[in-house]
Amino acid sequence: MKFFIDTANLAQIKEANDLGILDGVTTNPTLMAKEGIKGHDAIMQHYKTICEMVDGPVSAEVFGTEFAGIVEEGKKLAAIHKNIVVKVPMIKDGIKAIKWFTDNGIPTNCTLVFSAGQAILAAKAGATYVSPFIGRIDDSSWDGVQVIEQIVSIYNAQGFMTEVLAASIRSPLHIVRCAEAGADICTCPLSSILGLLKHPLTDLGLQQFLSDAKSMQ
Ligand code: G3P
């Protein structure tokens, strides 16, 4: 399973990248706004900076909701860097635009996906990635990981090439369960990635080893 980081924060991207386990980055308008980025040029420059930091796909989301506007925005985003993936919402014009991008060799990430039906449509349009938001599904008292399992099983049965990118990850347990469910990618906040490191027996064991090592010096 590939690891993407779900942030537009450059320090956090650097920290995850320095671990050597980072395969890509996803952003969305909320994450970009959180960094205080304002205006077209600043937005474009920020995506460029991220692409220069991480050697892997970087999802940049369109702001438009109509076919022509999505295509125009997507072409501009794709021109920033070869690793840009155009992130498009799961709406009627979004699906139409994803098909256009597919036909024109531009990779896409279909976002705001909450059901297997939506994931089938994204795959039919040729999306490179589909992003089911598992944390938000859990928030509405459904099981987000079950939706991942269902999409993975449908894609395998049908031979769809779209990669399942589990998004809206809220905990290390989400990452473990998505790996078990066969997700191709997890896009996670830095805290969830670092949470995978934690186990009290590791801390206790290390303490003992360090103290025994010291006694031998
Ligand atoms: O990539 C989409 C994801 O960032 C949404 O996460 O935590 O806002 O539901 P969240």
PDB file of C-alpha atoms and ligand atoms in Angstrom:
ATOM      1  CA  MET A   1       0.000   0.000   0.000  1.00  0.00           C
ATOM      2  CA  LYS A   2       1.288   3.453  -0.928  1.00  0.00           C
ATOM      3  CA  PHE A   3       1.395   6.287   1.633  1.00  0.00           C
ATOM      4  CA  PHE A   4       0.323   9.799   0.659  1.00  0.00           C
ATOM      5  CA  ILE A   5       0.210  12.718   3.088  1.00  0.00           C
ATOM      6  CA  ASP A   6      -3.048  14.667   3.196  1.00  0.00           C
ATOM      7  CA  THR A   7      -1.926  18.250   3.821  1.00  0.00           C
ATOM      8  CA  ALA A   8      -0.702  21.420   2.164  1.00  0.00           C
ATOM      9  CA  ASN A   9       1.633  22.190   5.089  1.00  0.00           C
ATOM     10  CA  LEU A  10       5.206  22.231   3.788  1.00  0.00           C
ATOM     11  CA  ALA A  11       6.848  21.412   7.154  1.00  0.00           C
ATOM     12  CA  GLN A  12       4.641  18.334   7.583  1.00  0.00           C
ATOM     13  CA  ILE A  13       5.240  17.241   3.984  1.00  0.00           C
ATOM     14  CA  LYS A  14       9.005  17.565   4.579  1.00  0.00           C
ATOM     15  CA  GLU A  15       8.825  15.589   7.843  1.00  0.00           C
ATOM     16  CA  ALA A  16       6.930  12.697   6.198  1.00  0.00           C
ATOM     17  CA  ASN A  17       9.164  12.805   3.123  1.00  0.00           C
ATOM     18  CA  ASP A  18      12.308  12.697   5.278  1.00  0.00           C
ATOM     19  CA  LEU A  19      11.068   9.395   6.749  1.00  0.00           C
ATOM     20  CA  GLY A  20      11.566   7.938   3.270  1.00  0.00           C
ATOM     21  CA  ILE A  21       8.132   6.320   3.138  1.00  0.00           C
ATOM     22  CA  LEU A  22       6.160   8.990   1.301  1.00  0.00           C
ATOM     23  CA  ASP A  23       4.718   8.175  -2.133  1.00  0.00           C
ATOM     24  CA  GLY A  24       2.653  11.294  -2.825  1.00  0.00           C
ATOM     25  CA  VAL A  25       0.561  14.198  -1.540  1.00  0.00           C
ATOM     26  CA  THR A  26      -3.131  15.084  -1.596  1.00  0.00           C
ATOM     27  CA  THR A  27      -4.548  18.546  -0.960  1.00  0.00           C
ATOM     28  CA  ASN A  28      -8.014  20.063  -1.036  1.00  0.00           C
ATOM     29  CA  PRO A  29      -9.292  23.661  -0.875  1.00  0.00           C
ATOM     30  CA  THR A  30      -9.771  23.406   2.914  1.00  0.00           C
ATOM     31  CA  LEU A  31      -6.181  22.251   3.453  1.00  0.00           C
ATOM     32  CA  MET A  32      -4.824  24.967   1.116  1.00  0.00           C
ATOM     33  CA  ALA A  33      -6.879  27.710   2.827  1.00  0.00           C
ATOM     34  CA  LYS A  34      -5.578  26.501   6.208  1.00  0.00           C
ATOM     35  CA  GLU A  35      -2.046  27.441   5.065  1.00  0.00           C
ATOM     36  CA  GLY A  36      -3.183  31.028   4.362  1.00  0.00           C
ATOM     37  CA  ILE A  37      -2.536  30.727   0.615  1.00  0.00           C
ATOM     38  CA  LYS A  38      -4.416  33.428  -1.312  1.00  0.00           C
ATOM     39  CA  GLY A  39      -4.713  34.226  -5.007  1.00  0.00           C
ATOM     40  CA  HIS A  40      -4.114  32.321  -8.245  1.00  0.00           C
ATOM     41  CA  ASP A  41      -0.337  32.816  -8.455  1.00  0.00           C
ATOM     42  CA  ALA A  42       0.263  31.831  -4.816  1.00  0.00           C
ATOM     43  CA  ILE A  43      -1.853  28.688  -5.265  1.00  0.00           C
ATOM     44  CA  MET A  44       0.028  27.646  -8.414  1.00  0.00           C
ATOM     45  CA  GLN A  45       3.400  28.366  -6.746  1.00  0.00           C
ATOM     46  CA  HIS A  46       2.433  26.284  -3.695  1.00  0.00           C
ATOM     47  CA  TYR A  47       1.610  23.232  -5.846  1.00  0.00           C
ATOM     48  CA  LYS A  48       4.920  23.719  -7.699  1.00  0.00           C
ATOM     49  CA  THR A  49       6.841  23.814  -4.398  1.00  0.00           C
ATOM     50  CA  ILE A  50       5.147  20.589  -3.212  1.00  0.00           C
ATOM     51  CA  CYS A  51       5.947  18.870  -6.535  1.00  0.00           C
ATOM     52  CA  GLU A  52       9.593  19.873  -6.174  1.00  0.00           C
ATOM     53  CA  MET A  53       9.697  18.444  -2.618  1.00  0.00           C
ATOM     54  CA  VAL A  54       8.070  15.046  -3.210  1.00  0.00           C
ATOM     55  CA  ASP A  55       8.776  12.655  -6.063  1.00  0.00           C
ATOM     56  CA  GLY A  56       5.248  11.324  -6.559  1.00  0.00           C
ATOM     57  CA  PRO A  57       1.685  12.246  -7.500  1.00  0.00           C
ATOM     58  CA  VAL A  58       0.360  15.534  -6.048  1.00  0.00           C
ATOM     59  CA  SER A  59      -3.421  15.998  -6.140  1.00  0.00           C
ATOM     60  CA  ALA A  60      -4.571  19.573  -6.831  1.00  0.00           C
ATOM     61  CA  GLU A  61      -8.300  20.185  -6.683  1.00  0.00           C
ATOM     62  CA  VAL A  62     -10.344  22.260  -9.148  1.00  0.00           C
ATOM     63  CA  PHE A  63     -12.649  24.935  -7.699  1.00  0.00           C
ATOM     64  CA  GLY A  64     -15.232  24.829 -10.524  1.00  0.00           C
ATOM     65  CA  THR A  65     -18.336  22.677 -10.799  1.00  0.00           C
ATOM     66  CA  GLU A  66     -19.145  23.040 -14.511  1.00  0.00           C
ATOM     67  CA  PHE A  67     -17.585  20.929 -17.265  1.00  0.00           C
ATOM     68  CA  ALA A  68     -15.886  23.717 -19.275  1.00  0.00           C
ATOM     69  CA  GLY A  69     -14.497  25.420 -16.173  1.00  0.00           C
ATOM     70  CA  ILE A  70     -13.217  22.153 -14.665  1.00  0.00           C
ATOM     71  CA  VAL A  71     -11.424  21.304 -17.919  1.00  0.00           C
ATOM     72  CA  GLU A  72      -9.827  24.772 -18.192  1.00  0.00           C
ATOM     73  CA  GLU A  73      -8.662  24.699 -14.557  1.00  0.00           C
ATOM     74  CA  GLY A  74      -7.441  21.116 -14.858  1.00  0.00           C
ATOM     75  CA  LYS A  75      -5.347  21.903 -17.941  1.00  0.00           C
ATOM     76  CA  LYS A  76      -3.658  24.786 -16.071  1.00  0.00           C
ATOM     77  CA  LEU A  77      -3.022  22.634 -12.987  1.00  0.00           C
ATOM     78  CA  ALA A  78      -1.615  19.781 -15.079  1.00  0.00           C
ATOM     79  CA  ALA A  79       0.776  22.237 -16.769  1.00  0.00           C
ATOM     80  CA  ILE A  80       2.420  23.112 -13.410  1.00  0.00           C
ATOM     81  CA  HIS A  81       4.350  19.826 -13.147  1.00  0.00           C
ATOM     82  CA  LYS A  82       4.283  16.300 -14.588  1.00  0.00           C
ATOM     83  CA  ASN A  83       3.281  14.865 -11.174  1.00  0.00           C
ATOM     84  CA  ILE A  84       0.088  16.914 -10.772  1.00  0.00           C
ATOM     85  CA  VAL A  85      -3.110  14.870 -10.541  1.00  0.00           C
ATOM     86  CA  VAL A  86      -6.294  16.874 -11.171  1.00  0.00           C
ATOM     87  CA  LYS A  87      -8.715  16.330  -8.296  1.00  0.00           C
ATOM     88  CA  VAL A  88     -12.348  16.523  -9.425  1.00  0.00           C
ATOM     89  CA  PRO A  89     -15.522  16.247  -7.316  1.00  0.00           C
ATOM     90  CA  MET A  90     -17.984  13.371  -7.761  1.00  0.00           C
ATOM     91  CA  ILE A  91     -20.688  15.326  -9.588  1.00  0.00           C
ATOM     92  CA  LYS A  92     -22.214  14.930 -13.060  1.00  0.00           C
ATOM     93  CA  ASP A  93     -19.959  17.522 -14.729  1.00  0.00           C
ATOM     94  CA  GLY A  94     -17.032  16.126 -12.736  1.00  0.00           C
ATOM     95  CA  ILE A  95     -17.528  12.672 -14.237  1.00  0.00           C
ATOM     96  CA  LYS A  96     -17.774  14.195 -17.713  1.00  0.00           C
ATOM     97  CA  ALA A  97     -14.548  16.144 -17.075  1.00  0.00           C
ATOM     98  CA  ILE A  98     -12.744  13.045 -15.726  1.00  0.00           C
ATOM     99  CA  LYS A  99     -13.607  11.252 -18.981  1.00  0.00           C
ATOM    100  CA  TRP A 100     -12.219  14.251 -20.924  1.00  0.00           C
ATOM    101  CA  PHE A 101      -9.000  14.236 -18.860  1.00  0.00           C
ATOM    102  CA  THR A 102      -8.690  10.448 -19.325  1.00  0.00           C
ATOM    103  CA  ASP A 103      -9.025  10.814 -23.102  1.00  0.00           C
ATOM    104  CA  ASN A 104      -6.389  13.545 -23.042  1.00  0.00           C
ATOM    105  CA  GLY A 105      -3.828  11.724 -20.883  1.00  0.00           C
ATOM    106  CA  ILE A 106      -4.273  13.834 -17.722  1.00  0.00           C
ATOM    107  CA  PRO A 107      -4.390  11.836 -14.448  1.00  0.00           C
ATOM    108  CA  THR A 108      -7.356  12.428 -12.140  1.00  0.00           C
ATOM    109  CA  ASN A 109      -8.446  11.821  -8.573  1.00  0.00           C
ATOM    110  CA  CYS A 110     -12.231  11.619  -8.129  1.00  0.00           C
ATOM    111  CA  THR A 111     -12.963  13.119  -4.711  1.00  0.00           C
ATOM    112  CA  LEU A 112     -15.908  13.309  -2.287  1.00  0.00           C
ATOM    113  CA  VAL A 113     -16.771   9.642  -2.853  1.00  0.00           C
ATOM    114  CA  PHE A 114     -18.946   7.994  -0.216  1.00  0.00           C
ATOM    115  CA  SER A 115     -20.427   4.903  -1.918  1.00  0.00           C
ATOM    116  CA  ALA A 116     -19.551   1.937  -4.127  1.00  0.00           C
ATOM    117  CA  GLY A 117     -21.953   3.239  -6.794  1.00  0.00           C
ATOM    118  CA  GLN A 118     -20.031   6.508  -7.042  1.00  0.00           C
ATOM    119  CA  ALA A 119     -16.757   4.551  -7.213  1.00  0.00           C
ATOM    120  CA  ILE A 120     -18.086   2.483 -10.145  1.00  0.00           C
ATOM    121  CA  LEU A 121     -18.933   5.675 -12.030  1.00  0.00           C
ATOM    122  CA  ALA A 122     -15.475   7.169 -11.351  1.00  0.00           C
ATOM    123  CA  ALA A 123     -13.819   3.982 -12.647  1.00  0.00           C
ATOM    124  CA  LYS A 124     -16.036   3.929 -15.760  1.00  0.00           C
ATOM    125  CA  ALA A 125     -14.891   7.505 -16.521  1.00  0.00           C
ATOM    126  CA  GLY A 126     -11.281   6.290 -16.222  1.00  0.00           C
ATOM    127  CA  ALA A 127     -10.265   8.089 -13.011  1.00  0.00           C
ATOM    128  CA  THR A 128      -6.681   7.278 -12.023  1.00  0.00           C
ATOM    129  CA  TYR A 129      -7.657   7.382  -8.333  1.00  0.00           C
ATOM    130  CA  VAL A 130     -10.930   7.274  -6.425  1.00  0.00           C
ATOM    131  CA  SER A 131     -11.059   8.871  -2.968  1.00  0.00           C
ATOM    132  CA  PRO A 132     -13.638   7.414  -0.563  1.00  0.00           C
ATOM    133  CA  PHE A 133     -13.760   9.611   2.589  1.00  0.00           C
ATOM    134  CA  ILE A 134     -13.780   6.966   5.278  1.00  0.00           C
ATOM    135  CA  GLY A 135     -13.613   9.245   8.341  1.00  0.00           C
ATOM    136  CA  ARG A 136     -16.642  11.212   7.169  1.00  0.00           C
ATOM    137  CA  ILE A 137     -18.521   7.946   6.477  1.00  0.00           C
ATOM    138  CA  ASP A 138     -17.748   6.868  10.058  1.00  0.00           C
ATOM    139  CA  ASP A 139     -18.986  10.297  11.227  1.00  0.00           C
ATOM    140  CA  SER A 140     -22.393   9.475   9.750  1.00  0.00           C
ATOM    141  CA  SER A 141     -22.458   6.133  11.631  1.00  0.00           C
ATOM    142  CA  TRP A 142     -21.650   3.925   8.626  1.00  0.00           C
ATOM    143  CA  ASP A 143     -18.432   1.883   8.410  1.00  0.00           C
ATOM    144  CA  GLY A 144     -15.959   3.647   6.101  1.00  0.00           C
ATOM    145  CA  VAL A 145     -13.602   0.668   5.878  1.00  0.00           C
ATOM    146  CA  GLN A 146     -16.504  -1.547   4.745  1.00  0.00           C
ATOM    147  CA  VAL A 147     -17.007   0.832   1.812  1.00  0.00           C
ATOM    148  CA  ILE A 148     -13.288   0.425   0.951  1.00  0.00           C
ATOM    149  CA  GLU A 149     -13.659  -3.392   1.075  1.00  0.00           C
ATOM    150  CA  GLN A 150     -16.694  -3.233  -1.212  1.00  0.00           C
ATOM    151  CA  ILE A 151     -14.992  -0.956  -3.766  1.00  0.00           C
ATOM    152  CA  VAL A 152     -11.804  -3.082  -3.784  1.00  0.00           C
ATOM    153  CA  SER A 153     -13.862  -6.229  -4.344  1.00  0.00           C
ATOM    154  CA  ILE A 154     -15.887  -4.636  -7.193  1.00  0.00           C
ATOM    155  CA  TYR A 155     -12.772  -3.246  -8.901  1.00  0.00           C
ATOM    156  CA  ASN A 156     -11.080  -6.664  -8.689  1.00  0.00           C
ATOM    157  CA  ALA A 157     -14.162  -8.494 -10.009  1.00  0.00           C
ATOM    158  CA  GLN A 158     -14.569  -6.043 -12.890  1.00  0.00           C
ATOM    159  CA  GLY A 159     -10.903  -5.471 -13.698  1.00  0.00           C
ATOM    160  CA  PHE A 160     -11.123  -1.694 -13.205  1.00  0.00           C
ATOM    161  CA  MET A 161      -7.662  -0.066 -13.174  1.00  0.00           C
ATOM    162  CA  THR A 162      -8.645   2.896 -10.940  1.00  0.00           C
ATOM    163  CA  GLU A 163      -6.631   2.874  -7.697  1.00  0.00           C
ATOM    164  CA  VAL A 164      -8.501   3.014  -4.384  1.00  0.00           C
ATOM    165  CA  LEU A 165      -7.132   5.957  -2.393  1.00  0.00           C
ATOM    166  CA  ALA A 166      -8.568   5.836   1.126  1.00  0.00           C
ATOM    167  CA  ALA A 167      -9.032   9.445   2.307  1.00  0.00           C
ATOM    168  CA  SER A 168     -10.341  11.234   5.384  1.00  0.00           C
ATOM    169  CA  ILE A 169      -8.113   9.004   7.513  1.00  0.00           C
ATOM    170  CA  ARG A 170      -8.377   9.923  11.180  1.00  0.00           C
ATOM    171  CA  SER A 171      -6.193   7.359  13.022  1.00  0.00           C
ATOM    172  CA  PRO A 172      -3.421   4.750  12.732  1.00  0.00           C
ATOM    173  CA  LEU A 173      -6.138   2.069  13.057  1.00  0.00           C
ATOM    174  CA  HIS A 174      -7.806   3.434   9.910  1.00  0.00           C
ATOM    175  CA  ILE A 175      -4.487   2.917   8.070  1.00  0.00           C
ATOM    176  CA  VAL A 176      -4.149  -0.678   9.336  1.00  0.00           C
ATOM    177  CA  ARG A 177      -7.763  -1.515   8.439  1.00  0.00           C
ATOM    178  CA  CYS A 178      -7.423   0.048   4.964  1.00  0.00           C
ATOM    179  CA  ALA A 179      -4.269  -2.007   4.345  1.00  0.00           C
ATOM    180  CA  GLU A 180      -6.191  -5.125   5.380  1.00  0.00           C
ATOM    181  CA  ALA A 181      -9.097  -4.166   3.103  1.00  0.00           C
ATOM    182  CA  GLY A 182      -6.751  -3.939   0.098  1.00  0.00           C
ATOM    183  CA  ALA A 183      -6.706  -0.158  -0.462  1.00  0.00           C
ATOM    184  CA  ASP A 184      -4.001   0.780  -2.970  1.00  0.00           C
ATOM    185  CA  ILE A 185      -3.179   4.016  -1.135  1.00  0.00           C
ATOM    186  CA  CYS A 186      -3.909   5.711   2.182  1.00  0.00           C
ATOM    187  CA  THR A 187      -3.692   9.481   2.327  1.00  0.00           C
ATOM    188  CA  CYS A 188      -3.131  10.429   5.942  1.00  0.00           C
ATOM    189  CA  PRO A 189      -2.465  13.334   8.254  1.00  0.00           C
ATOM    190  CA  LEU A 190       1.111  13.271   9.596  1.00  0.00           C
ATOM    191  CA  SER A 191      -0.199  12.444  13.101  1.00  0.00           C
ATOM    192  CA  SER A 192      -1.766   9.168  11.857  1.00  0.00           C
ATOM    193  CA  ILE A 193       1.430   8.142  10.043  1.00  0.00           C
ATOM    194  CA  LEU A 194       3.547   8.856  13.135  1.00  0.00           C
ATOM    195  CA  GLY A 195       0.941   7.093  15.299  1.00  0.00           C
ATOM    196  CA  LEU A 196       1.914   3.833  13.567  1.00  0.00           C
ATOM    197  CA  LEU A 197       5.267   4.035  15.367  1.00  0.00           C
ATOM    198  CA  LYS A 198       3.748   3.909  18.818  1.00  0.00           C
ATOM    199  CA  HIS A 199       3.749   0.893  21.144  1.00  0.00           C
ATOM    200  CA  PRO A 200       4.445   1.036  24.906  1.00  0.00           C
ATOM    201  CA  LEU A 201       6.328  -2.299  24.774  1.00  0.00           C
ATOM    202  CA  THR A 202       8.723  -0.781  22.220  1.00  0.00           C
ATOM    203  CA  ASP A 203       9.416   2.106  24.622  1.00  0.00           C
ATOM    204  CA  LEU A 204       9.887  -0.227  27.609  1.00  0.00           C
ATOM    205  CA  GLY A 205      12.038  -2.650  25.633  1.00  0.00           C
ATOM    206  CA  LEU A 206      14.238   0.149  24.299  1.00  0.00           C
ATOM    207  CA  GLN A 207      14.667   1.597  27.787  1.00  0.00           C
ATOM    208  CA  GLN A 208      15.915  -1.810  29.001  1.00  0.00           C
ATOM    209  CA  PHE A 209      18.226  -2.313  26.009  1.00  0.00           C
ATOM    210  CA  LEU A 210      19.726   1.178  26.449  1.00  0.00           C
ATOM    211  CA  SER A 211      20.326   0.633  30.136  1.00  0.00           C
ATOM    212  CA  ASP A 212      21.932  -2.812  29.536  1.00  0.00           C
ATOM    213  CA  ALA A 213      24.052  -1.371  26.733  1.00  0.00           C
ATOM    214  CA  LYS A 214      25.261   1.365  29.121  1.00  0.00           C
ATOM    215  CA  SER A 215      26.172  -1.218  31.795  1.00  0.00           C
ATOM    216  CA  MET A 216      28.543  -2.897  29.324  1.00  0.00           C
ATOM    217  CA  GLN A 217      30.495   0.261  28.459  1.00  0.00           C
TER     218      GLN A 217
HETATM  219  O1  G3P B   1      -8.539  14.177   1.229  1.00  0.00           O
HETATM  220  C1  G3P B   1      -9.812  14.395   1.789  1.00  0.00           C
HETATM  221  C2  G3P B   1      -9.684  14.449   3.257  1.00  0.00           C
HETATM  222  O2  G3P B   1      -8.707  15.377   3.561  1.00  0.00           O
HETATM  223  C3  G3P B   1     -10.874  14.810   4.075  1.00  0.00           C
HETATM  224  O3  G3P B   1     -10.487  14.612   5.398  1.00  0.00           O
HETATM  225  O4  G3P B   1     -10.647  14.764   7.830  1.00  0.00           O
HETATM  226  O5  G3P B   1     -11.586  16.583   6.382  1.00  0.00           O
HETATM  227  O6  G3P B   1     -12.699  14.372   6.509  1.00  0.00           O
HETATM  228  P1  G3P B   1     -11.412  15.119   6.592  1.00  0.00           P
END
